Structures are given as structure tokens and as C-alpha cells.
GROMACS .gro file of C-alpha atoms in nm:
model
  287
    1UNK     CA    1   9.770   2.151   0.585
    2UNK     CA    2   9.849   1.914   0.849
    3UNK     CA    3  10.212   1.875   0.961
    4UNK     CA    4  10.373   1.481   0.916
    5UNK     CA    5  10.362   1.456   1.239
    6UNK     CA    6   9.996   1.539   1.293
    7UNK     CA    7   9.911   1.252   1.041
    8UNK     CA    8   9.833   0.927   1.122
    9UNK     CA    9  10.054   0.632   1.051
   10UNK     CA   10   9.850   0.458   0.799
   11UNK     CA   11   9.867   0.874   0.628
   12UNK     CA   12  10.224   0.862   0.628
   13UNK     CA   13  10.282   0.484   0.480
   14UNK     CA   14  10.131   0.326   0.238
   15UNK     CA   15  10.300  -0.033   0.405
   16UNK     CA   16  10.092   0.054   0.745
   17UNK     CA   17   9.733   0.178   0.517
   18UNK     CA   18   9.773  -0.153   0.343
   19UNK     CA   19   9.763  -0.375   0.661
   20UNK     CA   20   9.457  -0.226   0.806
   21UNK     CA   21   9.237  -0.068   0.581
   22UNK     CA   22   8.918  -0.305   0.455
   23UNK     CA   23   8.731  -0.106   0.199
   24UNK     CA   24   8.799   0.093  -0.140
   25UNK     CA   25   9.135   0.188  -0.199
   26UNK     CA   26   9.139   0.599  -0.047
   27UNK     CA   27   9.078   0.820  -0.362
   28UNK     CA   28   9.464   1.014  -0.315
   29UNK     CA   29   9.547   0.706  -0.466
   30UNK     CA   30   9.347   0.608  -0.761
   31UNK     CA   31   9.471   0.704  -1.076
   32UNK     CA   32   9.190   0.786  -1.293
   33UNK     CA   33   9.295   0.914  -1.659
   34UNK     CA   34   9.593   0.693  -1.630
   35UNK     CA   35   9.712   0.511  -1.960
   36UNK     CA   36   9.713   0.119  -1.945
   37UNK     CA   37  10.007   0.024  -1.865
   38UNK     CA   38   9.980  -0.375  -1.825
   39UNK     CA   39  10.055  -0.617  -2.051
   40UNK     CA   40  10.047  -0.998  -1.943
   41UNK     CA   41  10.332  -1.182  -1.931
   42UNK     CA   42  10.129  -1.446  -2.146
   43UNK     CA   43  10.228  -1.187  -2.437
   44UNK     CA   44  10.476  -1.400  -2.609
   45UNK     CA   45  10.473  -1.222  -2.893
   46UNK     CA   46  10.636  -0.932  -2.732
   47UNK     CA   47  10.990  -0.915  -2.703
   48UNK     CA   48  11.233  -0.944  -2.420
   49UNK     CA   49  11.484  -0.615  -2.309
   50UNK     CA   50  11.781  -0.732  -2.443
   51UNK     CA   51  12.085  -0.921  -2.200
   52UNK     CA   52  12.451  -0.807  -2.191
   53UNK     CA   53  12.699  -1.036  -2.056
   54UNK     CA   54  13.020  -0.873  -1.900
   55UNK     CA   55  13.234  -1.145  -1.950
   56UNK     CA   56  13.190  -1.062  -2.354
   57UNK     CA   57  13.388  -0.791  -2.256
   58UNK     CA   58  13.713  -0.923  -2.116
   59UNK     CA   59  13.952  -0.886  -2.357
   60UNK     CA   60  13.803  -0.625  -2.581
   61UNK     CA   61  14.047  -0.552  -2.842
   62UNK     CA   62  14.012  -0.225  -3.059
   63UNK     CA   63  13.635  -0.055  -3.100
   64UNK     CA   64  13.523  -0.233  -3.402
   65UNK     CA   65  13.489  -0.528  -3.140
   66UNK     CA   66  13.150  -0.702  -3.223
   67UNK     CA   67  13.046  -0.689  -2.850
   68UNK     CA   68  13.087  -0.344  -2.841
   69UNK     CA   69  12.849  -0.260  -3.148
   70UNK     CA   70  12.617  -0.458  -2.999
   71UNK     CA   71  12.615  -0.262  -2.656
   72UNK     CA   72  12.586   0.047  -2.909
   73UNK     CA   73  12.278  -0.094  -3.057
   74UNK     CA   74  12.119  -0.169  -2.726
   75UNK     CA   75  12.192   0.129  -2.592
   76UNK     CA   76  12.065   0.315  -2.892
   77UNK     CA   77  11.701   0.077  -2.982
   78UNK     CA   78  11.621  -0.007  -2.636
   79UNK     CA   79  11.862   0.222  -2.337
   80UNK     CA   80  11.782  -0.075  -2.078
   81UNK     CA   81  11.929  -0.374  -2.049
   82UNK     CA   82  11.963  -0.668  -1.790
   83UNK     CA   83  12.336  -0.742  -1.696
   84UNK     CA   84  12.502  -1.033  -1.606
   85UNK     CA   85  12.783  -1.189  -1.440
   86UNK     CA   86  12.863  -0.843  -1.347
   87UNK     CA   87  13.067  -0.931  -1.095
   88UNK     CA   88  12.945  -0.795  -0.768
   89UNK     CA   89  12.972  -1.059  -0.547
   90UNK     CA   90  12.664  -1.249  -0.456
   91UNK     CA   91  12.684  -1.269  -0.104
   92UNK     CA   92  12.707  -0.893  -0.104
   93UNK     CA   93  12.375  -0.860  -0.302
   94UNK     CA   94  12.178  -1.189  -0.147
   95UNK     CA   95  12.308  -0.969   0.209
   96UNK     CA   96  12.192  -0.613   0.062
   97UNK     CA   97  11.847  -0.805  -0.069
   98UNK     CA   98  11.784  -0.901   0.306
   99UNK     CA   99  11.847  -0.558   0.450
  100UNK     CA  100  11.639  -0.386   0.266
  101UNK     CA  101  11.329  -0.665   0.376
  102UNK     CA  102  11.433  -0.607   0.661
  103UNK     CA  103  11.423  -0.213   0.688
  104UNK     CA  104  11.078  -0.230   0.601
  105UNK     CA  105  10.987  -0.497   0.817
  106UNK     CA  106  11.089  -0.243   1.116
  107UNK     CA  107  10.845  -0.083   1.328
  108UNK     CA  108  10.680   0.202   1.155
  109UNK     CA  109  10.781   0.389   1.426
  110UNK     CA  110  11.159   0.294   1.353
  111UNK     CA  111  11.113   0.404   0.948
  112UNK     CA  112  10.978   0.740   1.098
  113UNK     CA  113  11.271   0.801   1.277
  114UNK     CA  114  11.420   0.882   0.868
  115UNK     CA  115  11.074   1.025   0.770
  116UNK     CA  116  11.116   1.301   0.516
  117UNK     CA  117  11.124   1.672   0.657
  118UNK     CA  118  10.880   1.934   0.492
  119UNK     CA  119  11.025   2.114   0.241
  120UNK     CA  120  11.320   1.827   0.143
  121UNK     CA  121  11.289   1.489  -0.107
  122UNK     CA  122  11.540   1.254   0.070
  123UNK     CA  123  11.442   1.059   0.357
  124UNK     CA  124  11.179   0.764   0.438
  125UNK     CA  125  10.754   0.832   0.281
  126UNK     CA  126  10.562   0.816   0.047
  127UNK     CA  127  10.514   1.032  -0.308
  128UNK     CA  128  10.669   1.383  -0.282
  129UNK     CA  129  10.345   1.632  -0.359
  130UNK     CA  130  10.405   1.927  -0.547
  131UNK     CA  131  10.008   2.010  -0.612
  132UNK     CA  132   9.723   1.966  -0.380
  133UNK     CA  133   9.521   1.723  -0.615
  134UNK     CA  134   9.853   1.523  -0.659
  135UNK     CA  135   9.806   1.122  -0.699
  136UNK     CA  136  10.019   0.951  -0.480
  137UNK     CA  137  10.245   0.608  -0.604
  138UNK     CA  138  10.113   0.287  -0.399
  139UNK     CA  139  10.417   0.250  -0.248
  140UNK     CA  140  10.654   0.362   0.062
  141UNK     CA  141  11.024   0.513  -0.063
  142UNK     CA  142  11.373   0.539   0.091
  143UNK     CA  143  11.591   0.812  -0.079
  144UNK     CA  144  11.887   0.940  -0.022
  145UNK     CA  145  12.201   1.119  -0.181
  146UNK     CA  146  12.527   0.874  -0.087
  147UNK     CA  147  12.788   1.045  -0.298
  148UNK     CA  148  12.957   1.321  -0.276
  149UNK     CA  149  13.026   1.274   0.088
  150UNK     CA  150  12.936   1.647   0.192
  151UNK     CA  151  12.573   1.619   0.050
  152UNK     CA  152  12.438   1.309   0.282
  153UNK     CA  153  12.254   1.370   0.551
  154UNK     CA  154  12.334   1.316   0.900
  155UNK     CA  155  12.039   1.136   0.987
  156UNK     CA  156  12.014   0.910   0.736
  157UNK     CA  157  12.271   0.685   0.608
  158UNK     CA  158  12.526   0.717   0.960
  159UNK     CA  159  12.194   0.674   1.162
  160UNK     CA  160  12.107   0.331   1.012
  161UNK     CA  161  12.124   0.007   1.194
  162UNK     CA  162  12.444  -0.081   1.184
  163UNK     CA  163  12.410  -0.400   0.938
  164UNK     CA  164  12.262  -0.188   0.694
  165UNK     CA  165  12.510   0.102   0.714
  166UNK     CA  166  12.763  -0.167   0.636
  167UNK     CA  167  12.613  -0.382   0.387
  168UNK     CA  168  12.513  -0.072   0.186
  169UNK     CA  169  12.814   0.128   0.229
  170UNK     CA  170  12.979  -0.179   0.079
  171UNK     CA  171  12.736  -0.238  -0.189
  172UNK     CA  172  12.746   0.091  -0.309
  173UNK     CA  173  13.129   0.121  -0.348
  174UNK     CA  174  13.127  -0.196  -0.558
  175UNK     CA  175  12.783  -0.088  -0.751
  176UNK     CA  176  13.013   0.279  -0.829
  177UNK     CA  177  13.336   0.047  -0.951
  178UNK     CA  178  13.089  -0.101  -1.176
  179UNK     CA  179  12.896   0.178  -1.317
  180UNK     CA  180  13.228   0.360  -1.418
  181UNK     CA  181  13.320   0.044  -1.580
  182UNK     CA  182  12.937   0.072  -1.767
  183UNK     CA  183  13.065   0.449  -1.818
  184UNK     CA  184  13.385   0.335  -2.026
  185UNK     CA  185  13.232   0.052  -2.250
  186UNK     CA  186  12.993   0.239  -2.335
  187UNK     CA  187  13.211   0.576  -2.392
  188UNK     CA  188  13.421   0.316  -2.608
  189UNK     CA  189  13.086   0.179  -2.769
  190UNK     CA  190  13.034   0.513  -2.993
  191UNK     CA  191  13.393   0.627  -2.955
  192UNK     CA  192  13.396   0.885  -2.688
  193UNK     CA  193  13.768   0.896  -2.511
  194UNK     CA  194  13.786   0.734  -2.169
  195UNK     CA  195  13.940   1.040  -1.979
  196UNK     CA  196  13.626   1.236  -2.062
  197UNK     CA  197  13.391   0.974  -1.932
  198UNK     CA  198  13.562   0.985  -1.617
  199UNK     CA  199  13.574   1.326  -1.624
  200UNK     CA  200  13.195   1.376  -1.634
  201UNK     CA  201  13.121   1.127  -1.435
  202UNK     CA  202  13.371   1.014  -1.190
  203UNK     CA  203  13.303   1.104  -0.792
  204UNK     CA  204  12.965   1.228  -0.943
  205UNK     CA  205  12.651   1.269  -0.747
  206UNK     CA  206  12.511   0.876  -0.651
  207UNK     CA  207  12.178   0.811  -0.498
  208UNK     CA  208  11.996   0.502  -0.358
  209UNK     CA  209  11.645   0.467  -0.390
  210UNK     CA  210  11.488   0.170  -0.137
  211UNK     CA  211  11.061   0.119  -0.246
  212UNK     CA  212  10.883  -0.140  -0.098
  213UNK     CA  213  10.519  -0.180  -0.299
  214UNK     CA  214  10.253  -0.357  -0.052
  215UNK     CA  215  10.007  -0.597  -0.210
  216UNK     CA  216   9.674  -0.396  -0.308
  217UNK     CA  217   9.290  -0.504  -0.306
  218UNK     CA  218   9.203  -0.285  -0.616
  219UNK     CA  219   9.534  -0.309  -0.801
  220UNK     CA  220   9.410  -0.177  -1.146
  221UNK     CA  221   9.307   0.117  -0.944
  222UNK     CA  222   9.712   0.199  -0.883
  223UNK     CA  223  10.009   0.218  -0.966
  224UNK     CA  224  10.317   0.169  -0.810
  225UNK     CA  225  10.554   0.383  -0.952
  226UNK     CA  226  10.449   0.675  -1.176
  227UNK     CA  227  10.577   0.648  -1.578
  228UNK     CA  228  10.922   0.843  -1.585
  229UNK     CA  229  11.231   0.821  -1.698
  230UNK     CA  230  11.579   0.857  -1.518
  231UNK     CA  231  11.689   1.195  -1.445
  232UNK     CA  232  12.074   0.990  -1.405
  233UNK     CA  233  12.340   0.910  -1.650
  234UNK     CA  234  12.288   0.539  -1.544
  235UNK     CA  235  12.028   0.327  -1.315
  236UNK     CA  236  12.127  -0.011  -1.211
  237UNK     CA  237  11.824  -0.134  -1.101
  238UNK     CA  238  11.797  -0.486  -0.793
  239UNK     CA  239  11.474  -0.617  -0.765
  240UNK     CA  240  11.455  -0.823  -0.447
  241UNK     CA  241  11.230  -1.063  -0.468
  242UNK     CA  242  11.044  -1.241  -0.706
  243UNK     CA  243  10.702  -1.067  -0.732
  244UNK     CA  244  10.731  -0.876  -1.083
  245UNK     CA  245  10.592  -0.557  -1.192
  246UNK     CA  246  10.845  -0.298  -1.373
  247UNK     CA  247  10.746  -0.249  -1.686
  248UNK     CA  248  10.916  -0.065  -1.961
  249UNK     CA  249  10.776   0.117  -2.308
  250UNK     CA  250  10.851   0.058  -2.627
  251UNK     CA  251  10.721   0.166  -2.960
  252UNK     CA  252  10.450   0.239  -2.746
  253UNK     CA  253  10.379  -0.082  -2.596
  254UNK     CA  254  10.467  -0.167  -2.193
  255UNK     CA  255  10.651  -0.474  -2.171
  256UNK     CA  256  10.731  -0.669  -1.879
  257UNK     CA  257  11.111  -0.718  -1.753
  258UNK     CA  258  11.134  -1.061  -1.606
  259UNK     CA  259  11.458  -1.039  -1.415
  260UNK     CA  260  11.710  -1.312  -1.451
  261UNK     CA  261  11.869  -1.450  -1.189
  262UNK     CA  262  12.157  -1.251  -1.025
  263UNK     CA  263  12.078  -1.045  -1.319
  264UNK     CA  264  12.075  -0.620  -1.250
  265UNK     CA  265  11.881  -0.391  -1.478
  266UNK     CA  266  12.060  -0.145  -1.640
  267UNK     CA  267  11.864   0.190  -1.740
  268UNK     CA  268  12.068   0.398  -1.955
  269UNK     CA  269  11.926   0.783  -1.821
  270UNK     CA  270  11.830   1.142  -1.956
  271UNK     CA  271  12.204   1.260  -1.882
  272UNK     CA  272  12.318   0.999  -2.076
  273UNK     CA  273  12.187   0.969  -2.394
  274UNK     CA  274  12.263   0.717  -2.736
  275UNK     CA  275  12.150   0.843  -3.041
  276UNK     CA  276  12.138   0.686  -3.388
  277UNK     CA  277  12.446   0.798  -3.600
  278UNK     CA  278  12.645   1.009  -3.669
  279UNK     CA  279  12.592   1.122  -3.309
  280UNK     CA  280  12.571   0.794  -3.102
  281UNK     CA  281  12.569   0.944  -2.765
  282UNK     CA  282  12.529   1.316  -2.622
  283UNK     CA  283  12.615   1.424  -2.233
  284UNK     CA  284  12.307   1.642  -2.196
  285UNK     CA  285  12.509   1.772  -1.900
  286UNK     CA  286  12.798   1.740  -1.638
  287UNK     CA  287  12.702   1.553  -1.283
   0.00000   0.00000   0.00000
């Protein structure tokens, strides 16, 4: 097998193999036996994720408060939501929206400097193979851990340009004040005691996942991000522009998430779990 840095750019990045290439999408990619998982936004039969509003939850007053059986139920029938008026300022986001255009809009050669090393998941490529037949997402990803402190990487995060080191240090502090704050309504949703919501999950492990998903000639041929779900107690999901595409199953059926505006989507994960009663929610297990 060739070393990354024996490949070609348009090998390592799906961005730079979009640009240039003129035929049939490269076979690595295609996804053969995969299940349909496009349904058109024409649907309006289907229904909509469900919205919670923050504000409902200013002056919560004792758990039988209406609000908070309704984040139970969402939590328990759907486990994704979109959020609003969450109150992370907008300038902050509009700011981290346009750093993250531009990162990919860099030189490939810049990207590369982050490229992943063999043998290690965070850093700047494309799908991580662990099989030699592997299909590999249409897309380019940025991942890395950001908290605790002692796991990032030194030539990550501190070697961005400094705009984006700033913006996203920033962001993320403010995106961590408000997933504890997601952590405690919905502890106090199916009556789980604050302290041990912040015990499980206070200064626990945060990541930050960057994708960028270039347009493709043969798009039922793809896909852009394998099915899954969140190996995280939550997801809080910015979409950056206005193309859509994230889909999410239900009863079996894919339905399309048409993000509001200033809206973040909120995917409850496999650490965190609600469950129908008498056991609403189970820690599967500690960050």
C-alpha cells in the first residue's frame, strides 16, 4: 500500500478529485448494495424532527413542567431535535460558518499540512479505511479531539490560522456551556439529579468534526456520509450553508431535516440514551 504521501492530491481529497475529474465517479466510491436513503423534500406527508425552543425553559418551575415532558417525549420518539434561540451569539456562529468555508477554500497543499497520519483518526482526509474493499464517504473531513486539553494534538488545533484558532476556541467554549445546559434539562426531563449529570459529563471528552461534501456528477452513485449513529452523549450539529442533505430515519423511513434559521441540530447519542418508561434515560457509560 502506498504511503499518503505517495498519493496524488485528487487520492487524498475528495474536494481536489471533484474539480478535475470528467468521467464516472472512481469505483472506491460507489456504493453499490446501499439502501435508499432519499426521500424528496416534496414528501409533505412526512413529518418534520420536532423544534425545541430554549426560551420555554426560562423559568422552569418543578419537573412536572409541561416543557419539560415535552423535551422527554422528543427525546424518547425522535432523539434529534432542532434548537432555537439557544443563545450562542450570532456573530460568533455567522464568524465560525465563514471559517470553516474558508479552511476548505485553502490550498490543498495548506489542508495537507493537518492531513491524517497512518495509523491515527484525527486530522484533515477523507474516510478512515479499516478493510481493503472499504467504500469511501464523498466527502473531505476535519477531526479532532478539543477537550480534555492533554488529548489535542499539537499540530492541529494550535497550528491553525490564527482566525480560526480563535473563532473556534471561542465557539467551542460557548457550544460546551450549552451542551451542559442540554445535559441538565434533560437530566431534569426524566428525573435524573443534576450533580450526576455533571458528574458524567462535565470536562468530558469534546470533539469537532469540520466535512465539506463537493457537488457530484453521479450523485445517486454516493453518499456523503455513511448511515450511523453518534458514538457521543450529545451532537449539536451547524450546517453552514444552505445546500441540504442530512437525513435522518424513522420508523424506517429517511426524512429530510430542513434547518431553520440560526437553528442547531441536536442529536441525542448512543451514550446517552431515553427510553420509554419506567426507565426514561440510561448512561450506557461514563465520558
Amino acid at each position: 500500500m502506498a504511503s499518503p504521501n505517495l498519493l496524488s492530491q485528487s487520492d487524498r481529497s475528495v474536494q481536489e478529485l471533484a474539480k478535475t475529474f470528467k468521467h464516472d465517479v472512481p469505483h472506491r466510491y460507489i456504493q453499490e448494495h446501499r439502501e435508499p436513503t432519499f426521500v424528496s423534500n416534496n414528501a409533505t406527508s412526512l413529518p418534520s424532527i420536532p423544534v425545541v425552543d430554549m426560551n420555554d425553559f426560562i423559568n422552569i418551575l418543578g419537573s412536572e413542567n409541561d416543557q419539560l415532558k415535552n423535551l422527554r417525549s422528543v427525546c424518547q420518539e425522535w432523539g434529534i431535535f432542532q434548537l432555537v434561540n439557544h443563545g450562542v451569539d450570532k456573530l460568533l456562529v455567522d464568524k465560525m460558518k465563514n471559517e470553516v468555508v474558508k479552511f476548505f477554500d485553502m490550498p490543498v497543499e495548506e489542508k495537507l499540512r493537518y492531513e491524517l497520519k497512518a495509523g491515527d483518526y484525527q486530522g484533515y482526509g477523507q474516510t478512515i479505511l479499516h478493510a481493503q474493499d472499504q467504500k469511501i464517504d464523498w466527502a473531505d473531513r476535519f477531526y479532532m479531539i478539543t477537550n480534555p486539553h492533554h488529548r489535542r494534538k499539537p499540530n492541529l488545533l494550535p497550528e491553525f490560522p490564527p482566525s480560526l484558532r480563535d473563532t473556534m476556541e471561542n465557539y467551542l467554549q460557548e457550544l460546551q456551556k450549552l451542551a451542559m445546559t442540554l445535559f441538565g434539562l434533560v437530566g431534569q426531563a426524566v428525573d435524573i439529579d443534576n450533580q450526576e449529570m455533571i458528574d458524567v459529563f462535565d470536562d468530558g471528552m469534546q470533539s469537532v468534526r469540520m466535512t465539506y461534501y463537493p457537488p457530484c456528477p453521479q450523485p445517486d452513485l454516493v453518499i456523503g456520509l455513511t448511515p450511523h449513529s453518534d458514538a457521543a452523549g450529545i451532537t449539536i450539529l451547524l450546517q453552514v450553508n444552505g445546500v441540504e442533505g442530512l437525513q435522518v430515519k424513522r420508523d424506517g423511513v429517511w426524512i429530510p431535516v430542513n434547518f431553520l434559521p440560526d437553528a442547531f441540530v441536536v442529536n441525542v447519542g448512543d451514550i446517552l440514551e431515553v427510553r420509554p418508561p419506567p426507565h426514561f434515560l440510561k448512561l450506557k457509560k461514563k465520558l
